[in-house]
mmCIF file of C-alpha atoms in Angstrom:
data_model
loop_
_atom_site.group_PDB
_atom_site.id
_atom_site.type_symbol
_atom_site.label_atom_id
_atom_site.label_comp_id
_atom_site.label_asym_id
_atom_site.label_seq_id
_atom_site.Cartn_x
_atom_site.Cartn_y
_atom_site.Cartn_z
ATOM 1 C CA UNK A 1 6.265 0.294 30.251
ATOM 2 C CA UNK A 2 5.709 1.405 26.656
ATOM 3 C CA UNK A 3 2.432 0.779 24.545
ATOM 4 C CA UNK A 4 2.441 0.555 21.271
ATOM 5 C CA UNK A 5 -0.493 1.074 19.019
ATOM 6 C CA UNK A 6 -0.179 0.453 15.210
ATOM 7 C CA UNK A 7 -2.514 -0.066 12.066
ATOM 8 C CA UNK A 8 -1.023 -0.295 8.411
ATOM 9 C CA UNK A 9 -3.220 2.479 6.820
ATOM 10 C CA UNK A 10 -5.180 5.506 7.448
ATOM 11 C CA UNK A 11 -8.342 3.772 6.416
ATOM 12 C CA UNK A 12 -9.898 2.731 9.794
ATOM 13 C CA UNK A 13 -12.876 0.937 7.790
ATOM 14 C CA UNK A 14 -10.181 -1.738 6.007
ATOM 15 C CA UNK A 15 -8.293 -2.559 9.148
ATOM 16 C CA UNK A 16 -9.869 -5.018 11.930
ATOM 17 C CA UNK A 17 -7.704 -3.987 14.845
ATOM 18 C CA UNK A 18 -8.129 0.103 14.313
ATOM 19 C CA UNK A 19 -6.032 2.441 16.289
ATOM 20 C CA UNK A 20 -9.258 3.693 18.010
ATOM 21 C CA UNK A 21 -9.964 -0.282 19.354
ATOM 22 C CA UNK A 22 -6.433 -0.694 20.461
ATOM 23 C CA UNK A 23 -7.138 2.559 22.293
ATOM 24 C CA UNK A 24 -9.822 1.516 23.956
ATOM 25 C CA UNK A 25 -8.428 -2.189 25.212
ATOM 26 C CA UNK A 26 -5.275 -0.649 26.445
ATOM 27 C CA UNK A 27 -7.257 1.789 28.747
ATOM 28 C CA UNK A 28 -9.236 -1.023 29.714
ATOM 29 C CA UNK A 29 -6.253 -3.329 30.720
ATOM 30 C CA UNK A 30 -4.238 -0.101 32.478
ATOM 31 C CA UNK A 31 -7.852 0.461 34.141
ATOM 32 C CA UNK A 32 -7.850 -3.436 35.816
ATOM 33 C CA UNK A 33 -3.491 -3.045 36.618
ATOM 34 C CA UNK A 34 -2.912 0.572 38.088
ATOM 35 C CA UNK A 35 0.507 -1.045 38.811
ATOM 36 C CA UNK A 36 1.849 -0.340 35.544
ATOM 37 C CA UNK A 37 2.959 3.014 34.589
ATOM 38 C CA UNK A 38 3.143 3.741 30.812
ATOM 39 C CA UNK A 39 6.125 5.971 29.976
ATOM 40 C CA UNK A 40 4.792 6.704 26.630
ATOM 41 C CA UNK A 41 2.176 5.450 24.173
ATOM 42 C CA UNK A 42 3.756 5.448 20.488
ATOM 43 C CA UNK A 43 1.222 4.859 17.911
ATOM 44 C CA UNK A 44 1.907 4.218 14.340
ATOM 45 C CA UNK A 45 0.163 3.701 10.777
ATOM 46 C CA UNK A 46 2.582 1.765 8.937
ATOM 47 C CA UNK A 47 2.602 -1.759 7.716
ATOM 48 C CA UNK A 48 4.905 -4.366 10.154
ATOM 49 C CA UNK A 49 5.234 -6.662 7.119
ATOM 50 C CA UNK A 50 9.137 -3.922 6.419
ATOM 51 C CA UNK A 51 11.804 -3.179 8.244
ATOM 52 C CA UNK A 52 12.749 0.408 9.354
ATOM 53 C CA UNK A 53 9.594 1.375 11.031
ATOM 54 C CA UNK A 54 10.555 5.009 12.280
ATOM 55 C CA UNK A 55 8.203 4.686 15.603
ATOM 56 C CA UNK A 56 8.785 0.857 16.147
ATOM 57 C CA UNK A 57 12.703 1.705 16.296
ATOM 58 C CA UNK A 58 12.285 4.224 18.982
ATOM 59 C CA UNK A 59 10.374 1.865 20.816
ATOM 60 C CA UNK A 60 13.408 -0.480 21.023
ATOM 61 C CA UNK A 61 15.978 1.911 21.288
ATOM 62 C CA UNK A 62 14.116 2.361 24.557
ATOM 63 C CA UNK A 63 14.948 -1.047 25.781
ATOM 64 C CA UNK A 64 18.229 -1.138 24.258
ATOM 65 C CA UNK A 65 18.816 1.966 27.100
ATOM 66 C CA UNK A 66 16.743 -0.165 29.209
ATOM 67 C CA UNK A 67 14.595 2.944 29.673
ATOM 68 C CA UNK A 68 11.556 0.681 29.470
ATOM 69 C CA UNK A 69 11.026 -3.309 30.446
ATOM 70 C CA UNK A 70 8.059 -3.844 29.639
ATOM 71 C CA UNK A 71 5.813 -3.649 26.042
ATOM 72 C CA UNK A 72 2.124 -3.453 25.829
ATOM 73 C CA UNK A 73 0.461 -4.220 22.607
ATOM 74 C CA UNK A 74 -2.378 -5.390 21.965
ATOM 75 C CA UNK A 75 -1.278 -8.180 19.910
ATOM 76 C CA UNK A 76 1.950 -9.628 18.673
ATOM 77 C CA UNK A 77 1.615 -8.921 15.001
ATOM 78 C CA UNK A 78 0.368 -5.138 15.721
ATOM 79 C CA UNK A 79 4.160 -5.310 16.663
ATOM 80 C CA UNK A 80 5.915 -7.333 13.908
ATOM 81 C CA UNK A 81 4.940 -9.239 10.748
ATOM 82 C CA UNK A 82 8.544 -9.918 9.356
ATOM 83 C CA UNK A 83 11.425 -11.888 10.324
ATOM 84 C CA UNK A 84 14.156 -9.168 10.955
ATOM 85 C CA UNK A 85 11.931 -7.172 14.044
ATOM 86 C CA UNK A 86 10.820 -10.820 14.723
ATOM 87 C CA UNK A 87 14.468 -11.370 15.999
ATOM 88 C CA UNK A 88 15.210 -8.574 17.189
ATOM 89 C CA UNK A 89 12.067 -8.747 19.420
ATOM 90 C CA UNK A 90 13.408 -12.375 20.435
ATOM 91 C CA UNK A 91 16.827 -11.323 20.994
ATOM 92 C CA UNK A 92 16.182 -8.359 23.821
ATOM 93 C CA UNK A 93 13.524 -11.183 25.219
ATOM 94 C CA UNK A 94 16.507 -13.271 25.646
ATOM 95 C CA UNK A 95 18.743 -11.119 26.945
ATOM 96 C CA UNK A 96 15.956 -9.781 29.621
ATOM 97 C CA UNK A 97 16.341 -6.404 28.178
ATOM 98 C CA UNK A 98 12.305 -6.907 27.795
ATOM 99 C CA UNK A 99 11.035 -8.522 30.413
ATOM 100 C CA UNK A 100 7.320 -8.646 29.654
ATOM 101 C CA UNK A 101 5.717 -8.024 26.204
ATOM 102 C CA UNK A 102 1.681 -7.897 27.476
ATOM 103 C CA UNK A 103 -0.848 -8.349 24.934
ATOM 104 C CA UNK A 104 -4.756 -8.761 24.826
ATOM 105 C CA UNK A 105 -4.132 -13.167 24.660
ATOM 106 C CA UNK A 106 -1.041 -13.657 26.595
ATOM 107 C CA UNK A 107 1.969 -12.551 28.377
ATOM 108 C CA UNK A 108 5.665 -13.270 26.756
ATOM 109 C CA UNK A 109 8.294 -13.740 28.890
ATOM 110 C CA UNK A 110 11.887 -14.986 28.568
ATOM 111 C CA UNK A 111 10.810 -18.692 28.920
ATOM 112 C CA UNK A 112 8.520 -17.831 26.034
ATOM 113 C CA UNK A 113 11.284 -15.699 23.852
ATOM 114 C CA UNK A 114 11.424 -19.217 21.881
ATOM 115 C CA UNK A 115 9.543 -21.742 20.589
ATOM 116 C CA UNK A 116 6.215 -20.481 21.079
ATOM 117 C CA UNK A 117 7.006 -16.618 19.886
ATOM 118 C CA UNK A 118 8.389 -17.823 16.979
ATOM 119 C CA UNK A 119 5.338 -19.491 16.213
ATOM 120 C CA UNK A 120 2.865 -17.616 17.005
ATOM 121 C CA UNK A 121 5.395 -14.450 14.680
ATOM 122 C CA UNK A 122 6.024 -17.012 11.768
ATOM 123 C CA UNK A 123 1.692 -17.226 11.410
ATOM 124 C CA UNK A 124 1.869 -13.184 11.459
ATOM 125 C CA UNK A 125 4.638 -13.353 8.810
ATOM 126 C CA UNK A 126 3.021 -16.284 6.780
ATOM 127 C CA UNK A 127 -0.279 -14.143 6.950
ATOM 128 C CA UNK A 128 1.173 -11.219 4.676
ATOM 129 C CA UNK A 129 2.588 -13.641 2.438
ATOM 130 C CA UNK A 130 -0.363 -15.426 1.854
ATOM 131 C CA UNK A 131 -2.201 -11.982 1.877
ATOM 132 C CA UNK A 132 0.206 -11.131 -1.276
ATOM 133 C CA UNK A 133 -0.427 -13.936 -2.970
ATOM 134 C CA UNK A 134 -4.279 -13.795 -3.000
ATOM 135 C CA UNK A 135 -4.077 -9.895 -3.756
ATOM 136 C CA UNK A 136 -1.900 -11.121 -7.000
ATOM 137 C CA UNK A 137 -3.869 -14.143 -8.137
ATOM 138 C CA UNK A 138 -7.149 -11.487 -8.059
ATOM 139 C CA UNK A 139 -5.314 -8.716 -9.871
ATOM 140 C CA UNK A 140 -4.293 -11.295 -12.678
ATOM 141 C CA UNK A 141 -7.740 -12.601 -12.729
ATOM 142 C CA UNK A 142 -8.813 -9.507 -13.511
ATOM 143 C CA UNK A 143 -6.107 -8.377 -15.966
ATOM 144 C CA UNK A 144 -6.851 -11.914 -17.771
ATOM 145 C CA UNK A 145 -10.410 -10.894 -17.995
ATOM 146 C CA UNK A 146 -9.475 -7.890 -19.626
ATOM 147 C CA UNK A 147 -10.183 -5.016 -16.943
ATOM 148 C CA UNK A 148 -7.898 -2.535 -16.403
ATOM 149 C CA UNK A 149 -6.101 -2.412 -13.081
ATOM 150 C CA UNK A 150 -5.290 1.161 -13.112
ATOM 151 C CA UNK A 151 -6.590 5.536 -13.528
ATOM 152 C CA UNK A 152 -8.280 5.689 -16.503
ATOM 153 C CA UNK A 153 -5.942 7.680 -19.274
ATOM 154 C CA UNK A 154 -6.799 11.209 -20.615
ATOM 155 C CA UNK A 155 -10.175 11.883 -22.042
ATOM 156 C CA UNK A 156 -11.863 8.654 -20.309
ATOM 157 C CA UNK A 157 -12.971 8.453 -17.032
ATOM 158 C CA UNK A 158 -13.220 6.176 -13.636
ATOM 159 C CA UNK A 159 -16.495 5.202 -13.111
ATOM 160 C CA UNK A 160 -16.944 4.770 -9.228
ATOM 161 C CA UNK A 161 -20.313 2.826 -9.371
ATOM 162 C CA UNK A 162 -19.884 0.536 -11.959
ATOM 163 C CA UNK A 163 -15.731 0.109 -11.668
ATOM 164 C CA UNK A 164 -15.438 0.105 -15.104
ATOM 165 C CA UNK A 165 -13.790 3.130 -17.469
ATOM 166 C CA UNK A 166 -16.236 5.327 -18.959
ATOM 167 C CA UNK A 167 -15.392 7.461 -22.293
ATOM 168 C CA UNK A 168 -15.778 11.398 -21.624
ATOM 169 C CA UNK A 169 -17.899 12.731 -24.026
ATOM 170 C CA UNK A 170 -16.701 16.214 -24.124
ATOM 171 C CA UNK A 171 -13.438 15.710 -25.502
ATOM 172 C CA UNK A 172 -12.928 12.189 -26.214
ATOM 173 C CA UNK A 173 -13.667 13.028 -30.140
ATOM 174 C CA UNK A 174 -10.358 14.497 -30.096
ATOM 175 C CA UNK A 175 -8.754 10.756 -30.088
ATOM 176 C CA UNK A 176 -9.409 9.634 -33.602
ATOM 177 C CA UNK A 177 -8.290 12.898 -34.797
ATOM 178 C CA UNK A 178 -4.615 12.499 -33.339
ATOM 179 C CA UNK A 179 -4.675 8.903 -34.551
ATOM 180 C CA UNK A 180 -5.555 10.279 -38.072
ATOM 181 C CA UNK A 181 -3.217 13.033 -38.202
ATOM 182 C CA UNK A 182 -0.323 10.377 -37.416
ATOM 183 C CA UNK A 183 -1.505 7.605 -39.985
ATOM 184 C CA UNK A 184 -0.849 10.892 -42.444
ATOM 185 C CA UNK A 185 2.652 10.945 -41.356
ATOM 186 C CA UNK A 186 2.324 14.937 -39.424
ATOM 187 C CA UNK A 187 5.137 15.216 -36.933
ATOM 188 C CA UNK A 188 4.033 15.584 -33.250
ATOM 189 C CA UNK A 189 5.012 19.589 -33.370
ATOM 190 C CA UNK A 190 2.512 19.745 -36.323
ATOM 191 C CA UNK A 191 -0.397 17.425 -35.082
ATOM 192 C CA UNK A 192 -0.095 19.654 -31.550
ATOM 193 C CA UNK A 193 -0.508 22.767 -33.690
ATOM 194 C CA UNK A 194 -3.318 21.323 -36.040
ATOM 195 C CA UNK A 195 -5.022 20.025 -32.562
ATOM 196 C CA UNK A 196 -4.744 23.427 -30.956
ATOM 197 C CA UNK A 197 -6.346 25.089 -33.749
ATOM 198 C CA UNK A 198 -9.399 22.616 -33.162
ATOM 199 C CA UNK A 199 -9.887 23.922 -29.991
ATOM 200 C CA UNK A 200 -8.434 21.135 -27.696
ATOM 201 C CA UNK A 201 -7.195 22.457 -24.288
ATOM 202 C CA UNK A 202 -5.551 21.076 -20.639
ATOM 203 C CA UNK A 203 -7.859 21.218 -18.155
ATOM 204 C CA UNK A 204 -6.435 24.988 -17.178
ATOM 205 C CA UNK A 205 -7.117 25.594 -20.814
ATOM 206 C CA UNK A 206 -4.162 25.618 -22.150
ATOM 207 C CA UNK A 207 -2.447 23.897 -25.155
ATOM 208 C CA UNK A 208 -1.636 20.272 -24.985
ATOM 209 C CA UNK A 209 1.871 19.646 -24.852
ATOM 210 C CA UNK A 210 4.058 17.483 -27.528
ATOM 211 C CA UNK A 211 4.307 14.757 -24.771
ATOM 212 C CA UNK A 212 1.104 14.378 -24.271
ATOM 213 C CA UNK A 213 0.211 13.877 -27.435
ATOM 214 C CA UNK A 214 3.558 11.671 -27.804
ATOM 215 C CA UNK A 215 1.825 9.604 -24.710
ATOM 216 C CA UNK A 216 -1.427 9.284 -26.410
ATOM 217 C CA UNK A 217 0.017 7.686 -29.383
ATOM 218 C CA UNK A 218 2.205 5.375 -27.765
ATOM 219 C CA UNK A 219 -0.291 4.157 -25.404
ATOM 220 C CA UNK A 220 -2.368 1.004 -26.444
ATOM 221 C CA UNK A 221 -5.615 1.502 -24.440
ATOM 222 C CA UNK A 222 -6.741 3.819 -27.739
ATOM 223 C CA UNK A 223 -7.013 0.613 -29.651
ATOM 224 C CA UNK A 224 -8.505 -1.627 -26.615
ATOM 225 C CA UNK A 225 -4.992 -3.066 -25.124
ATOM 226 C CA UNK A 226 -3.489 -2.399 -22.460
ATOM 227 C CA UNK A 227 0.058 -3.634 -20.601
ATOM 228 C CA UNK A 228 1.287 -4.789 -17.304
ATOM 229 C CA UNK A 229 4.324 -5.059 -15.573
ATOM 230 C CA UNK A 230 4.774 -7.967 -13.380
ATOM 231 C CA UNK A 231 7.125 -7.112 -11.421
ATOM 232 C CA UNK A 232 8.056 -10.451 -9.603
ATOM 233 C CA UNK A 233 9.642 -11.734 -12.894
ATOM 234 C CA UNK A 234 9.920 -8.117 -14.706
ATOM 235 C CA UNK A 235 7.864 -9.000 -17.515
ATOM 236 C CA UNK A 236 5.642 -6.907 -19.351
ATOM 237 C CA UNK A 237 2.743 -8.337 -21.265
ATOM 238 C CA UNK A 238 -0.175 -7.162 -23.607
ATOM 239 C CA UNK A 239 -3.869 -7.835 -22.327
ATOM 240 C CA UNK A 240 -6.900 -7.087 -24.251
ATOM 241 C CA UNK A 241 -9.103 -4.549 -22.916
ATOM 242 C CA UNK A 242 -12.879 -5.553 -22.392
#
């Protein structure tokens, strides 16, 4: 028998079923059936909702040798939240190359590889899609309210406590200066050197390169805008910045 432990992020305190409580049940159940022998326990932090999981492959090449029978988890979307591993999970059921998968509700079995696992792994599958879906519909409520989604650019800052994008002080002066020495038609090479002689430095102190300045210019959270990409139809768009 192999048990397999997985959560999708190294954040324990955003993931109900954490590694440590999957731990904790499996000792539990091996503690109440000393007939089962675990071979290995393979434990990974990586979402299910892919293919091409490096540990979850292992795991089945290990019943594709028939090396193992049996699968412990503690339940069936810790194993699989996508169609592909779905199948594949259904397909060694039916061909009693598994012939147990043990988790903390139930036990699957061949007479089970069907119907009811299909099921039960279409409401894992349709819970990351509806999962995406609300994750979207609050990032463009947001955007559409004018907050930006993403690290604060040079010379402003994240605020932590208030989630909002705080100017820094210290060298944020320097802005309307690059802006002015552009409306006056200096070259980038020139406006770097004019902006070095005013004493603006990297963080190690250094001069600011062309590009940056290039990047400060071309970017429209200077003048309160800001853009986003949405990927699902490839479309960028302007927002104004609150």
């Amino acid at each position: 028998i192999v048990a397999y432990l997985r959560k999708s992020t190294d954040e324990a305190d955003k993931q109900q079923q954490s590694i440590w409580t999957q731990m904790v049940w499996l000792e539990e159940y091996l503690e109440n059936h000393p007939e089962f022998e675990i071979v290995e326990t393979i434990i990974e932090k990586e979402s299910a909702k892919a293919r091409w999981r490096k540990w979850f492959e292992k795991m089945m090449n290990y019943v594709e040798e028939k090396w193992v029978k049996y699968i412990i988890s503690m339940y069936i979307d810790r194993l699989s939240r996508n169609p592909y591993d779905n199948g594949w999970i259904q397909w060694l059921l039916q061909e009693w190359k598994i012939e147990k998968i043990i988790t903390s509700t139930r036990i699957y079995t061949i007479e089970e590889s069907g119907l009811l696992f299909s099921v039960e792994s279409w409401f894992a599958n349709e819970y990351i899609l509806k999962l995406k879906k609300w994750v979207k519909d609050w990032l463009k409520s947001k955007i559409d309210s004018g907050w930006y989604y993403s690290q604060a650019p040079l010379w402003y800052k994240n605020n932590i406590l208030t989630k909002s994008i705080d100017i820094d002080e210290e060298r944020a002066f320097y802005i309307p200066q690059i802006f002015d020495l552009r409306i006056k038609w200096y070259t980038i090479s020139v406006i770097t050197e004019e902006m070095y002689k005013r004493w603006l430095r990297s963080k190690k102190w250094l001069k600011v390169s062309k590009a940056t300045i290039e990047r400060i210019l071309k970017n429209p959270f200077y003048y309160w805008y800001f853009v986003y990409n949405w990927a699902l139809f490839n479309k960028w768009e302007l927002y104004k910045g609150n």
